[in-house]
Coordinates of C-alpha atoms in Angstrom, one line a residue:
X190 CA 8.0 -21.2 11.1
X191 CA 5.8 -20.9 8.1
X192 CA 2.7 -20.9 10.1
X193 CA 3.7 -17.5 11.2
X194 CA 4.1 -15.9 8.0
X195 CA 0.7 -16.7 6.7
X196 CA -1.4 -13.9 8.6
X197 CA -1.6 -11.0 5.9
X198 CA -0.8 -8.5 8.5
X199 CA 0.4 -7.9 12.5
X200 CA -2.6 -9.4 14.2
X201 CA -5.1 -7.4 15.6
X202 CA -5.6 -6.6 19.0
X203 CA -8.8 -9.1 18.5
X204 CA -5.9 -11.6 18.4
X205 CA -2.8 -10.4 20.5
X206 CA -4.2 -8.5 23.7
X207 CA -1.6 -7.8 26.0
X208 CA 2.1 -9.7 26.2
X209 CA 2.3 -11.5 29.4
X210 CA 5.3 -11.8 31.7
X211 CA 5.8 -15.4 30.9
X212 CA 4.1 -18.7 29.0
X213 CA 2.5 -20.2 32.4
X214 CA 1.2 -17.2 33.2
X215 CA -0.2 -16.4 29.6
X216 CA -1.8 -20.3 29.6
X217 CA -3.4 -19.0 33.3
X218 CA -5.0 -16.1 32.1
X219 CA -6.0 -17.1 28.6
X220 CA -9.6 -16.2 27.6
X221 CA -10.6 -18.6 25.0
X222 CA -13.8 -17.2 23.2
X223 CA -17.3 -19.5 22.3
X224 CA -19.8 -19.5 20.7
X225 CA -22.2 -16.1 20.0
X226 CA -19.1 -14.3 21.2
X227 CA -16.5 -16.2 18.9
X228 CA -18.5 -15.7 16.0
X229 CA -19.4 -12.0 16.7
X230 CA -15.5 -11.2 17.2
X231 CA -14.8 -13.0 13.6
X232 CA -17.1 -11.2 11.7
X233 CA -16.4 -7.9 13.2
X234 CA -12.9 -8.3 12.1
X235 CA -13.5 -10.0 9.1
X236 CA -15.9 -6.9 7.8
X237 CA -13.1 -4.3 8.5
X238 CA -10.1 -6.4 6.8
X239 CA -12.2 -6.6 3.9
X240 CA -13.2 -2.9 3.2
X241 CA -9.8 -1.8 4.4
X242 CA -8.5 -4.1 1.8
X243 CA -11.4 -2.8 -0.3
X244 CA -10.2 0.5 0.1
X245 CA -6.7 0.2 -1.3
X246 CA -7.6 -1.4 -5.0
X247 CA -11.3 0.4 -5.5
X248 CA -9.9 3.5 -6.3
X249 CA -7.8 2.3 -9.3
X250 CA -11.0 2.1 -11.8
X251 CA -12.9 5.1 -9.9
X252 CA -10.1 7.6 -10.8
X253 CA -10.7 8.5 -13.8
X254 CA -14.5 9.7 -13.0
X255 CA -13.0 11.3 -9.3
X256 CA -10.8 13.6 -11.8
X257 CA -13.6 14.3 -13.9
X258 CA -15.9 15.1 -11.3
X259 CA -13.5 18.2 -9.7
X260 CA -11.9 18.9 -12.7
X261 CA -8.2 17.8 -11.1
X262 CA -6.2 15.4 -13.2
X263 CA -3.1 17.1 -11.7
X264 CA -4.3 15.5 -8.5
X265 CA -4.7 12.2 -9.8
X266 CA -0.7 11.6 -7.7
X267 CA -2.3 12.7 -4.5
X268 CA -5.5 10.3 -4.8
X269 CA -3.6 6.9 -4.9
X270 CA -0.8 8.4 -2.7
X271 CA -2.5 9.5 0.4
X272 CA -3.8 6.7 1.6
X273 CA -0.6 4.7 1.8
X274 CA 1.4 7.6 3.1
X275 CA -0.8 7.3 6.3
X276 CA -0.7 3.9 6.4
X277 CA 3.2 3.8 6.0
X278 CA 3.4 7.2 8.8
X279 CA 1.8 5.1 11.5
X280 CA 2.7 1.5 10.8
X281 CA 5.1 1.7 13.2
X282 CA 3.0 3.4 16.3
X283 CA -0.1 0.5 15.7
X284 CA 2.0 -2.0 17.6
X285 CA 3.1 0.8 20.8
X286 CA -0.3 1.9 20.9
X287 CA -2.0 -1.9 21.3
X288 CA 0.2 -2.7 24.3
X289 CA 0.1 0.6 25.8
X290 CA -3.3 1.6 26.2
X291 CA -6.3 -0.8 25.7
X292 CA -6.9 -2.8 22.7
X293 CA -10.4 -3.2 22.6
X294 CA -10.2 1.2 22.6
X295 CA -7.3 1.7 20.1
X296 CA -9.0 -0.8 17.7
X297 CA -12.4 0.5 17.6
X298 CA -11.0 3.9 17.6
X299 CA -8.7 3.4 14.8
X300 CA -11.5 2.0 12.5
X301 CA -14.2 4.8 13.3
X302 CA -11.3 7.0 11.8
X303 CA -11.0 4.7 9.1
X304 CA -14.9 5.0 8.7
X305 CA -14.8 9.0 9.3
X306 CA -12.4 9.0 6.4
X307 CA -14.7 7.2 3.8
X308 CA -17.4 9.5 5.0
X309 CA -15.4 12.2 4.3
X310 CA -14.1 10.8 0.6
X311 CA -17.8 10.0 0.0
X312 CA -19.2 13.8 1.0
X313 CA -15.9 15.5 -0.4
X314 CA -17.2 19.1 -2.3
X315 CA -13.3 19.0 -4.0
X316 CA -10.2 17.4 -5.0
X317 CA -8.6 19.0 -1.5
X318 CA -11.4 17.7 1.0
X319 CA -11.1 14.1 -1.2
X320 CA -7.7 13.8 -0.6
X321 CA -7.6 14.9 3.2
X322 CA -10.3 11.5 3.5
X323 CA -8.1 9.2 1.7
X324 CA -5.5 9.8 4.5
X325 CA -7.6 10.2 7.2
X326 CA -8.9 6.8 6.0
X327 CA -5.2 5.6 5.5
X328 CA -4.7 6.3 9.3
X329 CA -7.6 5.2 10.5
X330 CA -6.8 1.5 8.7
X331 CA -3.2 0.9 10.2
X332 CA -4.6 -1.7 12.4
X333 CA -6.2 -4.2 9.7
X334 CA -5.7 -5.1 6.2
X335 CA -5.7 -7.2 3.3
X336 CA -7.9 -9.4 2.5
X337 CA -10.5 -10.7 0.0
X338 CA -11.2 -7.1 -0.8
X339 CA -8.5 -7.0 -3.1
X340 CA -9.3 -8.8 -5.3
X341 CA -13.4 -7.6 -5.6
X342 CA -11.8 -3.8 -5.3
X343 CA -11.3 -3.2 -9.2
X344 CA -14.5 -5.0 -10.2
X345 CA -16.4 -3.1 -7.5
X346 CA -14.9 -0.4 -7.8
X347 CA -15.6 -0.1 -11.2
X348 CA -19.5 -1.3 -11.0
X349 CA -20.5 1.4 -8.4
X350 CA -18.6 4.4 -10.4
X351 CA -20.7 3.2 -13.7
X352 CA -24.3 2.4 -12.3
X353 CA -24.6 4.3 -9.2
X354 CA -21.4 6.7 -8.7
X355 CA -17.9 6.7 -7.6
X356 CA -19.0 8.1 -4.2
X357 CA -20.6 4.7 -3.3
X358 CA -16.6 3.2 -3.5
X359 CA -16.9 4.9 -0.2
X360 CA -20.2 5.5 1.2
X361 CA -20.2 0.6 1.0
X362 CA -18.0 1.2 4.1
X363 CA -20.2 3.0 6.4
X364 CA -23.3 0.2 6.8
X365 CA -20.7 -2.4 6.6
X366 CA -18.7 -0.3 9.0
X367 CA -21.3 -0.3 11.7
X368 CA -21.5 -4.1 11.6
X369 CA -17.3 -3.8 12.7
X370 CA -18.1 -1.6 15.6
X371 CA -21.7 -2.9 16.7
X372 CA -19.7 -6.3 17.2
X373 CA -16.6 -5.7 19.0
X374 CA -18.4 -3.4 21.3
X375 CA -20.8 -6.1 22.1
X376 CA -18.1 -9.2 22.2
X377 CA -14.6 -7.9 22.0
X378 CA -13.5 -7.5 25.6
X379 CA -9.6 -8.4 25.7
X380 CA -7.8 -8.8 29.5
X381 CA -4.7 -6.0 29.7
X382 CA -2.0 -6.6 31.4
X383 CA -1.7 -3.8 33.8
X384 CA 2.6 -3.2 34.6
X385 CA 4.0 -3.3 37.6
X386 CA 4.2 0.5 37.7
X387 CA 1.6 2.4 35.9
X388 CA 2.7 4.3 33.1
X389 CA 1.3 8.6 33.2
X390 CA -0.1 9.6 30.2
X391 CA 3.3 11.9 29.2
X392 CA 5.3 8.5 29.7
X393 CA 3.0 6.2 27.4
X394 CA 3.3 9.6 25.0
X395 CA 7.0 9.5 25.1
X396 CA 7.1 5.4 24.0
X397 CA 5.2 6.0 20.8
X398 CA 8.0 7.7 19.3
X399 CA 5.8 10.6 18.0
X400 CA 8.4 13.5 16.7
X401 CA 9.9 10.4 14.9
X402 CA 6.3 10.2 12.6
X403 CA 6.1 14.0 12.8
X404 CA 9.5 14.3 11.2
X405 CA 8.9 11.6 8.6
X406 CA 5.7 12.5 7.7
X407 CA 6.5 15.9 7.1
X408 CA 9.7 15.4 4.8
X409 CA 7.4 13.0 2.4
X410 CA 4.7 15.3 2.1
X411 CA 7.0 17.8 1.2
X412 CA 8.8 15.5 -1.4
X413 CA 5.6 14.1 -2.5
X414 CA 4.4 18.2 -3.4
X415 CA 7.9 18.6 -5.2
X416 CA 6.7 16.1 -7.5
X417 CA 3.9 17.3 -7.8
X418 CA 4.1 20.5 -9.0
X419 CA 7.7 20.1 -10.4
X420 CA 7.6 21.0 -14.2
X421 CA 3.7 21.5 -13.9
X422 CA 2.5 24.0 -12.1
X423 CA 5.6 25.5 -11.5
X424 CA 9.2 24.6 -13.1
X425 CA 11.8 22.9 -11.5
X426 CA 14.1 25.6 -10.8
X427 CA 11.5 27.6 -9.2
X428 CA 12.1 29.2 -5.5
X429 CA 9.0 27.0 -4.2
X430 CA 10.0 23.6 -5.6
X431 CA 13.6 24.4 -4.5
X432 CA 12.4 24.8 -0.7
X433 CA 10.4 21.9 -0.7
X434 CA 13.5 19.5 -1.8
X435 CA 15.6 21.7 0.6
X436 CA 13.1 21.3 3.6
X437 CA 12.7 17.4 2.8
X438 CA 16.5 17.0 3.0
X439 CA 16.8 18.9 6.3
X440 CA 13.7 17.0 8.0
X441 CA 15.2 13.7 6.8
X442 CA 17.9 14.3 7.9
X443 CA 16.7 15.4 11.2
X444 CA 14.5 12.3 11.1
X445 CA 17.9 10.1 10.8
X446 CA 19.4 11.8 13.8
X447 CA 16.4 11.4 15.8
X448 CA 15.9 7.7 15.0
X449 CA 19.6 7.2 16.1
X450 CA 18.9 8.4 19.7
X451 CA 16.0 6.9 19.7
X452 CA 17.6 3.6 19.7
X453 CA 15.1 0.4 19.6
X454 CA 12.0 2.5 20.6
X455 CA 12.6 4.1 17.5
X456 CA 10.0 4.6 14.9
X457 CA 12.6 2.9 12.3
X458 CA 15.0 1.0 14.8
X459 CA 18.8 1.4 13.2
X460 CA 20.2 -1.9 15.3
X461 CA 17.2 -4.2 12.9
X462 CA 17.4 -2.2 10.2
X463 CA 20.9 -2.2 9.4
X464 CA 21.6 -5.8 9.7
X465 CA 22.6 -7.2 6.3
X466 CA 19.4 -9.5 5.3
X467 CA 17.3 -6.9 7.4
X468 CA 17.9 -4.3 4.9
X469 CA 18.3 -5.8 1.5
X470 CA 15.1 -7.4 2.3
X471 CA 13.4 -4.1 3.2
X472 CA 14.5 -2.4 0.3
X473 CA 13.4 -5.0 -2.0
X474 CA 10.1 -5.0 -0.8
X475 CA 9.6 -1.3 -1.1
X476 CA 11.0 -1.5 -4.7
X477 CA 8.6 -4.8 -5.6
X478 CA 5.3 -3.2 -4.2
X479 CA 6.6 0.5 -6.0
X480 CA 6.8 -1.3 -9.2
X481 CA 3.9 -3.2 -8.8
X482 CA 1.2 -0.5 -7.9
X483 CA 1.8 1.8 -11.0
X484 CA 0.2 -0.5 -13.2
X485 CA -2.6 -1.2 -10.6
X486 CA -3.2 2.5 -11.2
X487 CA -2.5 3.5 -14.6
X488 CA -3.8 0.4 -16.9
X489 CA -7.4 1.4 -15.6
X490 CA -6.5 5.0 -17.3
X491 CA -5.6 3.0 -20.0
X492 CA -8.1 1.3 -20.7
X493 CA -10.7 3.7 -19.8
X494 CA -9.2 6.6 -21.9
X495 CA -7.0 4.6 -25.2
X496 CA -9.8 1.6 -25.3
X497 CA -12.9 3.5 -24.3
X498 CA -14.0 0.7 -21.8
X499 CA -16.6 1.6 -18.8
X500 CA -15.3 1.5 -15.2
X501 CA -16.9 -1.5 -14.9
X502 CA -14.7 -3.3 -17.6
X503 CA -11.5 -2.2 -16.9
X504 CA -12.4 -3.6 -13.1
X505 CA -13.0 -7.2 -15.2
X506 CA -9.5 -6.3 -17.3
X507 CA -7.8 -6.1 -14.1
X508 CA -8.9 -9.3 -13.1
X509 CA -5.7 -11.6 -14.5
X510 CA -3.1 -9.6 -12.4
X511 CA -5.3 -9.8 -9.5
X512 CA -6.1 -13.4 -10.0
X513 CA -2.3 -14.1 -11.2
X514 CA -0.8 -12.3 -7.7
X515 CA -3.0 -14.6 -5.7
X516 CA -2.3 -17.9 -7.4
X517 CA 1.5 -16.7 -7.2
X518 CA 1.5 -16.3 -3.8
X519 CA -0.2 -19.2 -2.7
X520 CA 2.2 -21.3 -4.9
X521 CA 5.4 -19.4 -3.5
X522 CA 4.0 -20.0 -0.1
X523 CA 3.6 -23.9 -0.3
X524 CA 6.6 -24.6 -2.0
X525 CA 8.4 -22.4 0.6
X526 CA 8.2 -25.0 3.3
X527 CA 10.2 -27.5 0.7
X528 CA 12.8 -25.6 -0.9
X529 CA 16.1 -24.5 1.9
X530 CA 16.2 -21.1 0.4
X531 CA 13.7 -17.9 0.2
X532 CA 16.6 -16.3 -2.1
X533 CA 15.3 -17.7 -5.8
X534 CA 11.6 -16.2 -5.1
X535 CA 13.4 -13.0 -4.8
X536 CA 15.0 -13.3 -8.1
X537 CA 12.4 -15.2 -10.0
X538 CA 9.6 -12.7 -8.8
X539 CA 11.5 -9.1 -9.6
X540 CA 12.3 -9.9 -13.0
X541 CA 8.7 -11.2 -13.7
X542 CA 7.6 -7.8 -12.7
X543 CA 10.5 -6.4 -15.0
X544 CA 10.1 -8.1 -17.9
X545 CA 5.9 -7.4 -17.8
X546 CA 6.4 -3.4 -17.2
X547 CA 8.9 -3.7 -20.1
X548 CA 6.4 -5.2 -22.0
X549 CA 3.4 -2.5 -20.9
X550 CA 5.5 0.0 -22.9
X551 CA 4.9 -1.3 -26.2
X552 CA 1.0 -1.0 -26.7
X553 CA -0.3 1.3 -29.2
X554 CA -3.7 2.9 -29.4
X555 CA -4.8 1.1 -32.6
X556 CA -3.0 -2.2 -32.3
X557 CA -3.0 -4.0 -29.1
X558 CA -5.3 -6.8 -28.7
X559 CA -6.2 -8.2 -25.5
X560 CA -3.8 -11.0 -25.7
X561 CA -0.7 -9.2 -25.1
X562 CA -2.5 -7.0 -21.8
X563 CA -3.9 -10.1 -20.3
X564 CA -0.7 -12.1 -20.6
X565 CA 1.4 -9.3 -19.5
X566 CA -0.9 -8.7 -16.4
X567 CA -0.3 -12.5 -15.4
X568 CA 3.6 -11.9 -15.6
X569 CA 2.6 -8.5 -13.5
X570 CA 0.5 -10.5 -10.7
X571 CA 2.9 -14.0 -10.8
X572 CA 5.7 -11.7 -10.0
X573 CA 4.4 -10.1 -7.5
X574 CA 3.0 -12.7 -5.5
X575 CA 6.1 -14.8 -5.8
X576 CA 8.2 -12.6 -4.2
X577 CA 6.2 -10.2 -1.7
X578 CA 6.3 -12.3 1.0
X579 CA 9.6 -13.7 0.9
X580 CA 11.1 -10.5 2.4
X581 CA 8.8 -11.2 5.6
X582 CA 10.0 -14.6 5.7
X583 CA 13.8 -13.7 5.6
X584 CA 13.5 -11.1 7.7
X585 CA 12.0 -13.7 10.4
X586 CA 14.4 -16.1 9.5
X587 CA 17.3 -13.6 9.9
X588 CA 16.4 -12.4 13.5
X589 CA 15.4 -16.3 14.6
X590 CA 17.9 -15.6 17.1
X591 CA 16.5 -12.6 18.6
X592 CA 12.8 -13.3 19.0
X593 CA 11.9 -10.0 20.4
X594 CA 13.1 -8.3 17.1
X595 CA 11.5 -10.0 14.7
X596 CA 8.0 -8.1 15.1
X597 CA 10.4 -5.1 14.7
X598 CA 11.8 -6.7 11.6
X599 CA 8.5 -7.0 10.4
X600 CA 7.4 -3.7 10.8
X601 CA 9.8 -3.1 8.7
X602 CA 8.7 -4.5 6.2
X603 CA 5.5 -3.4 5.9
X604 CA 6.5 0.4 6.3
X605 CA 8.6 0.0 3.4
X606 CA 5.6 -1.2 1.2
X607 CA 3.6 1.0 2.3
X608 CA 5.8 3.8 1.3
X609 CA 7.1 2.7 -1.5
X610 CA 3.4 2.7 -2.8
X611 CA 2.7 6.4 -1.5
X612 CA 6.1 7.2 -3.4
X613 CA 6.0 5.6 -6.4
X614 CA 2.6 7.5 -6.9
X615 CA 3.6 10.7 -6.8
X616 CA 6.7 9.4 -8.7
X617 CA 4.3 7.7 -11.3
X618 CA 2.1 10.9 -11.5
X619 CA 5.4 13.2 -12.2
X620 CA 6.4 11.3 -15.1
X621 CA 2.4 11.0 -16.6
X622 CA 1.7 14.8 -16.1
X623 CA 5.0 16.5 -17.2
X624 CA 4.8 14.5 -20.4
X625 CA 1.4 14.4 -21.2
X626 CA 1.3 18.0 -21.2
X627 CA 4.5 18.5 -23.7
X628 CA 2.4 15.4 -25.8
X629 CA -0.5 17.1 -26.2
X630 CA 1.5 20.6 -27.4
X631 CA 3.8 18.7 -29.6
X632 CA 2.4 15.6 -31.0
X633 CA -1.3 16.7 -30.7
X634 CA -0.8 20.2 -31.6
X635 CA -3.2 22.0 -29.1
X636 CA -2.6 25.3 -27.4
X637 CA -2.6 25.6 -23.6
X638 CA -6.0 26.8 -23.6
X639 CA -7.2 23.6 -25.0
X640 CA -4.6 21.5 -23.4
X641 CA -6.6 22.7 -19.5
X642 CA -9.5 22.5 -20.7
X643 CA -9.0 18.8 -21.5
X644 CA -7.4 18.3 -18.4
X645 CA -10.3 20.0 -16.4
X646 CA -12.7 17.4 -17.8
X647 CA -11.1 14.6 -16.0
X648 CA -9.7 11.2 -17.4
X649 CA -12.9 10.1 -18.0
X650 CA -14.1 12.7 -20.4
X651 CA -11.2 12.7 -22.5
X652 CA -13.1 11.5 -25.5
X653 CA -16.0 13.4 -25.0
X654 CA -14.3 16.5 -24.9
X655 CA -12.4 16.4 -27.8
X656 CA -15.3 15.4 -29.9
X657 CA -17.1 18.5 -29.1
X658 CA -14.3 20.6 -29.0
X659 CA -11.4 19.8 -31.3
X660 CA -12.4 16.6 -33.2
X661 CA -10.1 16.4 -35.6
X662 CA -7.7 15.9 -32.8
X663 CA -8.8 12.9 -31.4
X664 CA -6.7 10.1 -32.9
X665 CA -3.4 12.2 -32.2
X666 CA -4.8 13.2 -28.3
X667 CA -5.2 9.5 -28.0
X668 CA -2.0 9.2 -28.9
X669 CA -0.3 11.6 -26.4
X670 CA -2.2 9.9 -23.7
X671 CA -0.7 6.1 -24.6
X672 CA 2.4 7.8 -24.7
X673 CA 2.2 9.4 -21.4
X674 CA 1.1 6.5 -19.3
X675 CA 3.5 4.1 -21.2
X676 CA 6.6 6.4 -20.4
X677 CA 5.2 5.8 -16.8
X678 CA 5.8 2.1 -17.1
X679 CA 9.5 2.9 -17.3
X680 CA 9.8 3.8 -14.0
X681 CA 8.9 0.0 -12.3
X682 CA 10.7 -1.5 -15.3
X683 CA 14.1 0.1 -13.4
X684 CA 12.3 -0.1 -9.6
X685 CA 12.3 -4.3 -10.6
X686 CA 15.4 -4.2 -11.9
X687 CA 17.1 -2.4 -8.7
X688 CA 15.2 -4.7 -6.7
X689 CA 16.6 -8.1 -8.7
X690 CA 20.2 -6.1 -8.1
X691 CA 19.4 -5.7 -4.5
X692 CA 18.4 -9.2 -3.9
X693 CA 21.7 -10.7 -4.6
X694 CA 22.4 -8.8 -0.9
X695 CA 20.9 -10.8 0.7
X696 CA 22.5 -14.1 2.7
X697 CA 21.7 -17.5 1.9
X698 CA 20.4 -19.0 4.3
X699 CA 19.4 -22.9 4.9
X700 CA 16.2 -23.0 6.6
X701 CA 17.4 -26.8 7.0
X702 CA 20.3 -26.1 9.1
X703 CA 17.9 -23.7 10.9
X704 CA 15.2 -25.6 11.4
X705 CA 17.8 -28.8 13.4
X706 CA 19.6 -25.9 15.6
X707 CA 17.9 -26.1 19.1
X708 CA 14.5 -26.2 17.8
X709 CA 15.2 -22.5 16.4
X710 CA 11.9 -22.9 14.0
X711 CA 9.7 -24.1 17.4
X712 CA 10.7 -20.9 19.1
X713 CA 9.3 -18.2 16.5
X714 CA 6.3 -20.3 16.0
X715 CA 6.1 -19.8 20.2
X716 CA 7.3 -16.3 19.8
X717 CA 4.6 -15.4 17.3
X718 CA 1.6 -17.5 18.9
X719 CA 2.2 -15.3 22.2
X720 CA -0.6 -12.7 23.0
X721 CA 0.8 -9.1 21.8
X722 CA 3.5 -10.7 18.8
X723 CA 2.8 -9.2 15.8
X724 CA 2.7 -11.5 12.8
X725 CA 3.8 -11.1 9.3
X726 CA 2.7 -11.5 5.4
X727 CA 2.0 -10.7 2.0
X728 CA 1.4 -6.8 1.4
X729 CA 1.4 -8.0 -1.8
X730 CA -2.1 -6.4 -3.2
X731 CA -2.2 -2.1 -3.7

């Protein structure tokens, strides 16, 4: 069974064309490739793991330069959110859309949108256009992630803002791009399984469950703008920030109700979701990848801004949580096949994470050398990789009884990473901008007209702009900033916390017992190695 969970993602349609009617049948039609095509197939897919991967983590350093350049730290919630809303909004239509029209077409579609998306970043005139790319690009990479990337995406992200422009974190994925397409076009040429009775195009419409996305992507959006502008640009109590919290409750609301009737073609099916294991494990991985991001995000502003360091270094500052994650999960994964219960990693994992956000809240501008931040980033990335993919692998082991739900179960999963990045974000961004603004009036001591103009430089001008404009200021600006991004820090201190809580929901299970009871571990390995299974893993990387 552990075979299965060591794919980082569902497979791609590269991997799992079509789901026959039977294993004979599936051994009859099998198209095994060789050779030139093989190795054409790899690299296409390879190429577009690795910049979607890329995608998610090059940002983090680039951010502060992306703000300066249109003037929008406001924004700054938006930029790291969008992407993973997308990716979160059609996670669960990726799978539908493989097995209902052709695989070969939905993959190379999905990544020229993907592509069209960094294009769009890359070219962006504004903060608006740049956001609209990120989740264009976010929608166009639902069908392949994680990787390498993740762990280059800080450093390169970093290097091409400093020496040729943040732009580039973009504009890398279009040759590269072309690689991806140019090869599957050439060698990627999947058999489909045609039904019995062909579906019409309204019919193959109504299986993708798309009021179901509609719904749920427009009560997040309006959520995510409550947030937003909540206490910011306009105060809490305001008309406008009232109807956006009113309008998400009534569109989630509707969403629930719809999913209901929906029943297992459901975007979110209620009969997986709501088993015991099935959930606890869903929303502990939503909570672990939430508390994990906001650090990915906001110790690059730290650095950059409170230490002064170049994009470029806080990509190499990054480097023991990213290094830390990846030696975690390895290690979680290996011993996994020899201890008879997922349960501890959950536990041991969550309050890693907790105990290293805790510990992010006590740095100081003047007095925090780098071995507290590197030791508290490999708490940060061992507690992550610990526990992210133990949810996947409870949730497979939960549903070993019902094979066909298990890719659902997975699914899960996933979408509940993915959104509890996009929220935790706009969450994350709440908290820095309401508090950095009452900093700088209060501790600081600027008026508001000084206050936006610091904030229309950008993060990375922070200590440019006080020098020529209020220099006496800069030790106590400094200050609000620490203050503001620490306070952030707060927020996955109590997302770990809930999520060590929530662990103790779910069952214990013996893999053991499992594995003796009629072969039960031979059958999801079957399941999972059929064409058109979706497989699991780590999301653990933002």
């Amino acid at each position: 069974m552990d075979r299965s969970s060591q794919c980082d993602e569902p497979s791609s349609p590269a991997e799992s064309p079509s789901p026959p009617a039977a294993h004979g049948e599936n051994e009859k039609n099998a198209q095994f490739l060789t050779g030139l095509r093989l190795y054409g197939v790899l690299i296409g897919t390879s190429v577009a793991s690795f910049l979607i991967s890329l995608d998610t983590s090059v940002i983090s350093t680039a951010i502060p330069s992306i703000t300066t350049q249109f003037h929008s730290t406001p924004d700054i919630t938006w930029y790291a959110s969008a992407y993973p809303l997308t990716l979160c909004s059609l996670q669960p239509l990726s799978g539908k859309l493989t097995t209902i029209f052709s695989p070969r077409w939905t993959y190379q579609t999905f990544f020229i949108i993907f592509l069209l998306g960094s294009l769009l970043c890359g070219v962006a005139p504004n903060s608006s256009t740049f956001i609209l790319g990120r989740a264009v690009a976010g929608a166009g990479g639902r069908l392949s992630l994680y990787s390498f990337g993740t762990i280059l995406g800080p450093i390169m992200g970093g290097a091409l803002t400093e020496k040729v422009g943040w732009r580039w974190c973009f504009y890398i994925n279009l040759p590269a791009g072309a690689v991806t397409v140019a090869t599957l076009f050439l060698f990627f040429h999947p058999p489909q399984k045609k039904p019995a009775t062909p579906l019409t195009p309204r019919e193959k419409l109504l299986q993708l469950d798309l009021l179901g996305c509609v719904l749920f992507t427009a009560s997040i959006v309006m959520v995510l703008l409550a947030l937003q502008w909540g206490g910011n640009q306009h105060p809490w109590n305001s008309p406008l920030i009232i109807a956006l919290f009113t309008g998400f409750s009534i569109t989630i609301i509707a969403f629930t109700i719809w999913e209901q009737r929906q029943g297992d073609s459901a975007m979110i099916p209620l009969s997986v979701l709501l088993r015991r294991s099935v959930l606890f494990s869903v929303l502990f991985a939503s909570l672990l990848l939430s508390s994990f991001v906001i650090p990915v995000y906001y110790l690059p502003e730290w650095f950059q801004i409170v230490l002064g360091a170049t994009p470029l270094q806080s990509g190499i500052y990054m480097l023991p949580s990213v290094i830390s994650q990846l030696l975690g999960a390895i290690f979680s994964g290996v011993l996994a096949k020899r201890i008879p219960y997922y349960n501890p990693w959950f536990f041991l994992g969550s309050s890693l994470l907790c105990i290293a956000s805790g510990l992010y809240t006590t740095f100081t501008v003047f007095s925090t050398p780098p071995a507290k931040w590197i030791s508290f980033q490999i708490l940060q990335g061992l507690g992550c990789g610990l526990a992210a993919q133990m949810p996947l692998l409870t949730v497979q082991a939960t549903l070993i009884t019902s094979p066909a739900q298990i890719p659902l179960g997975i699914s899960l999963v996933l979408f509940a990473q993915y959104f509890g990045s996009s929220l935790a974000q706009s969450i994350g961004g709440a908290i820095f901008q309401n508090i950095l603004a009452s900093q700088l009036e209060q501790e600081a001591g600027l008026d508001k007209t000084q206050i936006q103009e610091l904030l229309r430089a950008g993060n990375a001008k922070v200590r440019e702009t006080v020098a020529e404009s209020f220099p006496q200021s800069l030790n106590a600006v400094l200050e609000a900033y620490n203050m503001s991004i620490f306070r952030v820090f707060w927020f996955p201190v109590t997302g770990s916390a809930v999520a060590f809580i929530l662990a103790g929901g779910i069952e214990w299970v013996d893999l053991r017992d499992m594995a003796s009871s009629e072969g039960s571990e031979n059958r999801v390995v079957d399941e999972f190695s059929k064409p058109g299974a979706k497989q699991g893993g780590s999301r653990a990387g933002v």
